[in-house]
CSV table of C-alpha atoms and ligand atoms in Angstrom, one decimal:
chain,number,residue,atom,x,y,z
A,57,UNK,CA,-140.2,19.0,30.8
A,58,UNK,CA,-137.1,17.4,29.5
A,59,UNK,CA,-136.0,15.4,32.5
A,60,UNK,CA,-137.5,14.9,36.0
A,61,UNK,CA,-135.3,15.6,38.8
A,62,UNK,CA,-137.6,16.7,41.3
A,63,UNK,CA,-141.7,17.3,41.2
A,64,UNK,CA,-141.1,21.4,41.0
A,65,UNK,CA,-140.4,19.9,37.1
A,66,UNK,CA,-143.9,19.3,37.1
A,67,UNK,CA,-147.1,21.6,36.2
A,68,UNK,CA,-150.1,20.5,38.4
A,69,UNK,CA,-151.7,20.5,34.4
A,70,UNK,CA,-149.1,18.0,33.6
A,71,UNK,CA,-149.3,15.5,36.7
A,72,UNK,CA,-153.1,15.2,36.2
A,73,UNK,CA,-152.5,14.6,32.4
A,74,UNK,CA,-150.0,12.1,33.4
A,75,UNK,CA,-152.2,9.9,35.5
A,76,UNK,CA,-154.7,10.3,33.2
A,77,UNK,CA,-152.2,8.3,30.8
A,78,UNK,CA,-151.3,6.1,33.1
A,79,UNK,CA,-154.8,4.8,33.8
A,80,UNK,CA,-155.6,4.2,30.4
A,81,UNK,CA,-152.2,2.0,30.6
A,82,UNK,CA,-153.6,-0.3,33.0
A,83,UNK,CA,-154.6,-3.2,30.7
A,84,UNK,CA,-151.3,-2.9,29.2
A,85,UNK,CA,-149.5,-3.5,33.0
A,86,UNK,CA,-151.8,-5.8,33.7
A,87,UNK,CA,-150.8,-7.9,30.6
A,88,UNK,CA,-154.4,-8.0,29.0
A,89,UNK,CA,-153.1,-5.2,25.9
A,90,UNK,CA,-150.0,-5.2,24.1
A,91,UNK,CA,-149.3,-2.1,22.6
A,92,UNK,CA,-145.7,-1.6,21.7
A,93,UNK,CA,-145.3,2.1,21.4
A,94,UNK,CA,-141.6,2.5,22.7
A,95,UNK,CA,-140.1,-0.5,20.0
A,96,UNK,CA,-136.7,0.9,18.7
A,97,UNK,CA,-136.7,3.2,22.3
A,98,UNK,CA,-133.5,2.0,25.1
A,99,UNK,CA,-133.7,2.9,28.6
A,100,UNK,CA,-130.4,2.9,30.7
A,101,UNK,CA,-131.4,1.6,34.0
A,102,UNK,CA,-128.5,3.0,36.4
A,103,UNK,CA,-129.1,2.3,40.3
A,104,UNK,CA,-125.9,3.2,42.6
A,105,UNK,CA,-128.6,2.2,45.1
A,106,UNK,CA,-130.3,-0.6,46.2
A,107,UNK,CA,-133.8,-1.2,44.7
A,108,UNK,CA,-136.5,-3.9,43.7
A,109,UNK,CA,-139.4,-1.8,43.0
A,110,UNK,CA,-138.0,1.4,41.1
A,111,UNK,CA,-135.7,-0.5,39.0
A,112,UNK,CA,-137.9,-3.3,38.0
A,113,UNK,CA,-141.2,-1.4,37.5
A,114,UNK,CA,-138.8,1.0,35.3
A,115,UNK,CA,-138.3,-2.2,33.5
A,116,UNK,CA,-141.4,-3.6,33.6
A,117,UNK,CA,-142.9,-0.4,31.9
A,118,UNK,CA,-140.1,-0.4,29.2
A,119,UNK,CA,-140.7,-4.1,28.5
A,120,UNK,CA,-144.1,-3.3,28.2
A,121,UNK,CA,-144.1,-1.2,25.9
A,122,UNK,CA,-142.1,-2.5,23.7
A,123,UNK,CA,-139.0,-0.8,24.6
A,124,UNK,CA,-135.1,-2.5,26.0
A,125,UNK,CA,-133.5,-1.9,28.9
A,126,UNK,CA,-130.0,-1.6,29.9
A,127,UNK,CA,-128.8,-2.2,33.4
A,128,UNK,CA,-125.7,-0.6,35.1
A,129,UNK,CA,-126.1,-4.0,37.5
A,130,UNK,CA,-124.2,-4.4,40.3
A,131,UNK,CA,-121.8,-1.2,40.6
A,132,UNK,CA,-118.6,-3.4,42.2
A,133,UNK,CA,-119.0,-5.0,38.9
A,134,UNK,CA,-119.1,-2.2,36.8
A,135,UNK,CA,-116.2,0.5,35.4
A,136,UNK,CA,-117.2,2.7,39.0
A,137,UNK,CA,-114.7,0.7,41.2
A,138,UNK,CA,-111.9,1.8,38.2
A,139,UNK,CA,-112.4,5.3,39.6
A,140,UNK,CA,-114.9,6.3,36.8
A,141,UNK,CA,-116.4,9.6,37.6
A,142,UNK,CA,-120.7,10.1,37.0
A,143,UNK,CA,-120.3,12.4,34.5
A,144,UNK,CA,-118.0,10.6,32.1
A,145,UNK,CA,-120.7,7.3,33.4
A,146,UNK,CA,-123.4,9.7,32.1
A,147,UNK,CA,-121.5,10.4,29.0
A,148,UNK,CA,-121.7,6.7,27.8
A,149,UNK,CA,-125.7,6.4,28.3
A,150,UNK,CA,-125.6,9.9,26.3
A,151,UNK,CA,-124.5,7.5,23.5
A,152,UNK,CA,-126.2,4.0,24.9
A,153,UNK,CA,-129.5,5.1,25.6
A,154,UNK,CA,-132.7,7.0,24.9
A,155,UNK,CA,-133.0,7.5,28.0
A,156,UNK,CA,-131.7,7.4,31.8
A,157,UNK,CA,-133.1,6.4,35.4
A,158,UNK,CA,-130.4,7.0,38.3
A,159,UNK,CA,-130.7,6.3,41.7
A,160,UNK,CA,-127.8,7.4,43.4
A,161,UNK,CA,-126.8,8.0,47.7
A,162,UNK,CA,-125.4,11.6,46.7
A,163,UNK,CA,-128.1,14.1,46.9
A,164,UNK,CA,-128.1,16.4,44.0
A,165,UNK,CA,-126.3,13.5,41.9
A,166,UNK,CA,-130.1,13.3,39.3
A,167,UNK,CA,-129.7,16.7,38.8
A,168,UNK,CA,-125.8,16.5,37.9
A,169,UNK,CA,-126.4,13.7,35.7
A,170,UNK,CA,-129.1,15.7,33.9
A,171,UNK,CA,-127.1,18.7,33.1
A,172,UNK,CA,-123.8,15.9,31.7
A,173,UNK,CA,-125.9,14.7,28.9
A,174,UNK,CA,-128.8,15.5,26.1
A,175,UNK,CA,-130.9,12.9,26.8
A,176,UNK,CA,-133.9,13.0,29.7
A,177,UNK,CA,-132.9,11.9,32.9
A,178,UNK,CA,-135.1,10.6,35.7
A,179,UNK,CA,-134.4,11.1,39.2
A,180,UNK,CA,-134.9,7.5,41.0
A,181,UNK,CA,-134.2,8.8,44.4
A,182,UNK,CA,-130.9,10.8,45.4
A,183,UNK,CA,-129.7,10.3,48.9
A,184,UNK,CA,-132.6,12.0,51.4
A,185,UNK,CA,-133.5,14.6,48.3
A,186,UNK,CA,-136.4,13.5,46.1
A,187,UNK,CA,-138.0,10.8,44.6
A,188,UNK,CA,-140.7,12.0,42.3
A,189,UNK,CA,-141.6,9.0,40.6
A,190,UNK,CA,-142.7,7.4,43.5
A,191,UNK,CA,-144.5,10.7,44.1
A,192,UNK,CA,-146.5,9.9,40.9
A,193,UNK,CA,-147.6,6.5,41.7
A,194,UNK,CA,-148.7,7.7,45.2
A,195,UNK,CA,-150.9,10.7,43.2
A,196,UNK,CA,-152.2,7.9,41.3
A,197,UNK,CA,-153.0,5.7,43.9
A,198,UNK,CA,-154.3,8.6,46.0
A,199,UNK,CA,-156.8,10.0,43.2
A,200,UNK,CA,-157.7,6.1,42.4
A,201,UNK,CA,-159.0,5.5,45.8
A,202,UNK,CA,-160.5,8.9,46.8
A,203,UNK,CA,-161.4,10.1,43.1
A,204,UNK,CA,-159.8,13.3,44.0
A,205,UNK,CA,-156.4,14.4,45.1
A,206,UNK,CA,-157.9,17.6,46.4
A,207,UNK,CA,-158.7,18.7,50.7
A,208,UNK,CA,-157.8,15.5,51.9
A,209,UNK,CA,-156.6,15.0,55.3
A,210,UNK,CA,-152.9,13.1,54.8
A,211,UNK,CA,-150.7,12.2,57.4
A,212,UNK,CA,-146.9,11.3,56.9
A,213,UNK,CA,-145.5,9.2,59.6
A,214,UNK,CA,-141.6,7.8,61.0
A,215,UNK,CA,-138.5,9.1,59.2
A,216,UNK,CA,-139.3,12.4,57.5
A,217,UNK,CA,-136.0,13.8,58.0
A,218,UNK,CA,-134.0,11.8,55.4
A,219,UNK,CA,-137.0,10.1,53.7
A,220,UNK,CA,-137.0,11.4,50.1
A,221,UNK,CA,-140.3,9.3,49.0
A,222,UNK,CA,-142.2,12.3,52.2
A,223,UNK,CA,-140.1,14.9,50.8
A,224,UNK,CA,-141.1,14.7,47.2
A,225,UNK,CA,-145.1,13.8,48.5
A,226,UNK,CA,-145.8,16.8,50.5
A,227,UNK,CA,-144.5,19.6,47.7
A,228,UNK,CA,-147.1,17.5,45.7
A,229,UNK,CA,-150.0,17.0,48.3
A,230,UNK,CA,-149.7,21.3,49.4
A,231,UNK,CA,-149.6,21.9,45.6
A,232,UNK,CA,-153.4,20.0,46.0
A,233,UNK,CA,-154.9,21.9,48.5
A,234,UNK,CA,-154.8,19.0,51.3
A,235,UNK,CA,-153.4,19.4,54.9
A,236,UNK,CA,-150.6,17.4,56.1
A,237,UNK,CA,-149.9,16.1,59.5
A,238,UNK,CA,-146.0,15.0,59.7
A,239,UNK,CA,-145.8,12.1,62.5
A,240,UNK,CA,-142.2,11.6,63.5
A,241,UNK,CA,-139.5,10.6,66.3
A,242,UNK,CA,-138.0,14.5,66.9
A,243,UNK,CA,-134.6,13.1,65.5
A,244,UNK,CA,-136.6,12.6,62.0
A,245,UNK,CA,-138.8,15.7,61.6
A,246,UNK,CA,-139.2,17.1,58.2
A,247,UNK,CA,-136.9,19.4,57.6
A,248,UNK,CA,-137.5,23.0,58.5
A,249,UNK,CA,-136.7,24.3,54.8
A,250,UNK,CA,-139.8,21.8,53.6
A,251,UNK,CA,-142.2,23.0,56.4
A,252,UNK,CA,-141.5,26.6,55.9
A,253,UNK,CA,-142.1,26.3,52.6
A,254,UNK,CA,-145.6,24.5,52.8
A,255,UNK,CA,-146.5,26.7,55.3
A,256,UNK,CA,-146.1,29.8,53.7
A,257,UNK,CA,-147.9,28.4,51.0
A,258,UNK,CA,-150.7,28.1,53.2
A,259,UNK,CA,-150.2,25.1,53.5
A,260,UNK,CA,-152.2,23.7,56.6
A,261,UNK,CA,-149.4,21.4,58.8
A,262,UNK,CA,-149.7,19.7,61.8
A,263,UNK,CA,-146.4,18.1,63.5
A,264,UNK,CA,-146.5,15.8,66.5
A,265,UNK,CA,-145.0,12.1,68.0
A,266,UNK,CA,-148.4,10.6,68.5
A,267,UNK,CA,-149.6,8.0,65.6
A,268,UNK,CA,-152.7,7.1,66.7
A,269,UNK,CA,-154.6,10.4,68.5
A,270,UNK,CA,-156.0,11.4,64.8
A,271,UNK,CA,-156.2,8.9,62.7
A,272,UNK,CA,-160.2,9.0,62.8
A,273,UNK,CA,-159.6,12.0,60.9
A,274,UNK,CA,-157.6,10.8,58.2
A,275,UNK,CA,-158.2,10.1,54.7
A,276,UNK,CA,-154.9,8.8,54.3
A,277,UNK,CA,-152.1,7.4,56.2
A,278,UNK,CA,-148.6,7.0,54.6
A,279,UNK,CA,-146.1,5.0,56.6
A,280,UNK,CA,-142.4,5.2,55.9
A,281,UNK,CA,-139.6,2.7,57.3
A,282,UNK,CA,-137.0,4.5,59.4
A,283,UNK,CA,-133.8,4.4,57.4
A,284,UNK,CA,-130.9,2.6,59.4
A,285,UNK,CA,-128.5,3.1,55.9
A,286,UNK,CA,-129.4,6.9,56.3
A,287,UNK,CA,-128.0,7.2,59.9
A,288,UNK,CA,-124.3,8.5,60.6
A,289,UNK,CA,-124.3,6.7,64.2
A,290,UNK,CA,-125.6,3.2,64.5
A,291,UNK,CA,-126.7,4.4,68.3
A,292,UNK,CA,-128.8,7.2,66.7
A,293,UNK,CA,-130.9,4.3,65.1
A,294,UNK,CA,-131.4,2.2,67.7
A,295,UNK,CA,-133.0,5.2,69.8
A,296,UNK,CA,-135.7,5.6,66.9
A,297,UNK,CA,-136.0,1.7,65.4
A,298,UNK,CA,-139.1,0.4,65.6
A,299,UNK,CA,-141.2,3.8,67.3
A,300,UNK,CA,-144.2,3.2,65.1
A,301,UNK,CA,-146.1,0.4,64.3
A,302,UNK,CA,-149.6,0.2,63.2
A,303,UNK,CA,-151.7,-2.9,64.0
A,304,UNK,CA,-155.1,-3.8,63.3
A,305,UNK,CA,-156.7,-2.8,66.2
A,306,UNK,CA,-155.8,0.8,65.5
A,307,UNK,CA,-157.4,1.0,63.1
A,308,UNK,CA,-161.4,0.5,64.7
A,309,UNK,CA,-162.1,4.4,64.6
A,310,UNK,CA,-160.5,4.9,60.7
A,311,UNK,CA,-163.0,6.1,58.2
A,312,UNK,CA,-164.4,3.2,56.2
A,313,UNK,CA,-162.1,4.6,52.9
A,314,UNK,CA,-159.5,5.7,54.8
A,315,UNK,CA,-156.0,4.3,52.8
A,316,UNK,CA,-153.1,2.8,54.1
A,317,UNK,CA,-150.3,3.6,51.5
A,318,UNK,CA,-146.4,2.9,52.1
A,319,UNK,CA,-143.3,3.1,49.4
A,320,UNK,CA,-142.5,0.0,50.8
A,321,UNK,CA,-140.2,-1.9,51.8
A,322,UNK,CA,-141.4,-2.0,54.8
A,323,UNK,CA,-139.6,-3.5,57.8
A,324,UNK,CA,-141.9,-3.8,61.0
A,325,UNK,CA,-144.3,-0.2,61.0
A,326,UNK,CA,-146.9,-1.9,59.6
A,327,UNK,CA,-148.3,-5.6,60.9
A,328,UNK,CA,-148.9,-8.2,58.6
A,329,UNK,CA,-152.5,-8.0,60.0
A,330,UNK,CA,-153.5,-4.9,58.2
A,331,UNK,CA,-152.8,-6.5,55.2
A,332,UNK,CA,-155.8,-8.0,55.0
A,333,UNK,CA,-158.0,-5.1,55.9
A,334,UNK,CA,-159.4,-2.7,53.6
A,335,UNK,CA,-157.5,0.2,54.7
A,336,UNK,CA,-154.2,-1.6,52.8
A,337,UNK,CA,-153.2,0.0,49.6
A,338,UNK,CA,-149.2,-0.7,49.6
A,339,UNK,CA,-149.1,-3.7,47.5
A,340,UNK,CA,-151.6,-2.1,45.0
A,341,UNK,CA,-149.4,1.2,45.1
A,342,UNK,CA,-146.3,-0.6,44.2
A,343,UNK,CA,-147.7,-2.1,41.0
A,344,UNK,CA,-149.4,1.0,39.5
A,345,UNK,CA,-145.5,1.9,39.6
A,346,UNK,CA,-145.7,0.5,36.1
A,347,UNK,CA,-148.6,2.7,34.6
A,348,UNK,CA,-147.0,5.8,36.4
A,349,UNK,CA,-143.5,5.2,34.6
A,350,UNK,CA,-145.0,4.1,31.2
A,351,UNK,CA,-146.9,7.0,31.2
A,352,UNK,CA,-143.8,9.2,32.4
A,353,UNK,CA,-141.3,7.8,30.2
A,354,UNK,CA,-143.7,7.8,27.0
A,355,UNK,CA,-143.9,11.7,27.6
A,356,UNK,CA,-140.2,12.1,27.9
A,357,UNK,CA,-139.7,10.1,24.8
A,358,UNK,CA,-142.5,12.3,22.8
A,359,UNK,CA,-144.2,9.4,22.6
A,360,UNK,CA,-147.9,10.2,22.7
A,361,UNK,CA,-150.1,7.1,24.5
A,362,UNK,CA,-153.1,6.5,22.1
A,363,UNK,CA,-156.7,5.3,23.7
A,364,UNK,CA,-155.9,2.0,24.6
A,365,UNK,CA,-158.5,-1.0,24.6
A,366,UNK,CA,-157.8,-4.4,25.8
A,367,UNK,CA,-158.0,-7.1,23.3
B,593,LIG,N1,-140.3,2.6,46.9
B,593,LIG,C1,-139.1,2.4,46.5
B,593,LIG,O1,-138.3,3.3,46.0
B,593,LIG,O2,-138.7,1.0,46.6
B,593,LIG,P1,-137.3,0.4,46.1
B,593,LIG,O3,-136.3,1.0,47.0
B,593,LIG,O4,-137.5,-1.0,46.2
B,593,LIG,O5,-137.1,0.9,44.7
């Protein structure tokens, strides 16, 4: 693997042997190790996009490990309102950088950037295609709270159509032998490409409206905010805003470990008062963010992540 554009990049061998990394990095996110393994090593840090998480745990797992960081910033203030083109962008982090993250609206735009320069590139999300970084910390979070990422009972729910974070998930989840039920408004279904695809996998896949008929069955329940920047027709959105929420008292017939996850931010499908139940993994999910890039960007660097004990 030289960059990571989309999960298909990624042997099943390969994930697992990346989270395995990134839990051994967890002292080193959590601040209780230093161990500066990418000193001398620059990441370019180029979001056409807007982002908190993505960008920051990028930078959070550079910094960590002893590596810099270079941000784009705010693209009104940078050489792109001149009329500069993404590839000749790409060309200067070619000579910048070790290294490149892009998050970009333009589907297909990671994978264009990859093939305009010699050094890795990760896909941060591009338009509705893929985000398989956020895919990596879900694995993580997924195999941290179950101990396995294999048969479990996973359902995707609110804007599967154009959300990237469900598209890159369920390649991963089918890849693990677990069987999906996709939850959507019939505007936002998953697209018919992804569910053919699972499905002739032998995939098991289960699409309906209703939220809360099965959630006694679940093992995990991954919410998504329904996009309003994603919609063509402000009208469109307002027919779909706000379809599912998920309160507290839905959640009297989960299973005791059944996990809440979400790539967050979210905007009102999940009430502050799960938060403080046990089911709520999204805060937790966001951080380990930081061990998933560490350990992805160490193995695009050939940087090899020693055993690591906390001082
Ligand atoms: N999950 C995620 O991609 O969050 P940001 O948009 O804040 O990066």
């Amino acid at each position: 693997m030289s960059s990571l554009i989309t999960v298909d990049d990624l042997t099943n061998e390969e994930i697992l042997s990346i989270l395995d990394d990134a839990e051994r990095m967890l002292p080193i996110a959590r601040g209780e190790t230093h161990l500066p393994i990418l000193a001398g090593k620059v990441l370019a840090n180029l979001f056409f996009e807007p982002s908190t998480r993505t960008r920051m745990s990028f930078e959070t797992a550079m910094k960590r490990l002893g590596g810099a960081v270079l941000n784009l910033g705010d693209v009104a203030n940078s050489s792109v309102v001149k009329g500069e083109t993404l590839y000749d962008t790409m060309q200067m982090m070619d000579g910048y950088a070790d290294i490149a993250v892009i998050r970009h609206p333009r589907q297909g735009a990671a994978r264009y950037s990859s093939n305009a320069v010699n050094i890795p590139v990760i896909n941060a999300g591009d338009g509705a295609g893929h985000h398989p970084t956020q895919t990596l910390l879900d694995l993580f979070t997924i195999r941290t709270c179950h101990g396995t990422l294999e048969g479990l009972n996973v359902a995707l729910v609110g804007d599967l159509r154009y959300g990237r974070t469900v598209h890159s998930l369920s390649e991963a989840l089918a890849r693990f032998g677990c069987s999906l039920t996709f939850i959507s408004p019939s505007s936002l279904t998953m697209p018919e490409e992804i569910v053919t695809d699972l499905r002739s996998s032998g995939t098991s896949i289960t699409e309906t409206e209703d939220l809360h008929g099965s959630i006694e069955q679940l093992d995990v329940i991954y919410m998504t905010r329904i996009q309003k920047e994603r919609f063509p027709d402000e009208d469109e959105y307002q027919k779909v805003a706000g379809v599912f929420k998920l309160n507290q008292s839905d959640l009297v017939s989960a299973k005791k470990n059944m996990i809440i996850m979400h790539p967050l931010p979210r905007v009102d499908e999940i009430s502050p008062d799960v938060d403080s139940t046990v089911h709520a993994k999204y805060f937790e999910q966001a951080f380990y963010g930081v061990v998933a890039r560490m350990s992805l960007l160490c193995r695009l660097l050939g940087v090899e992540v020693p055993e690591v004990v906390s001082e």
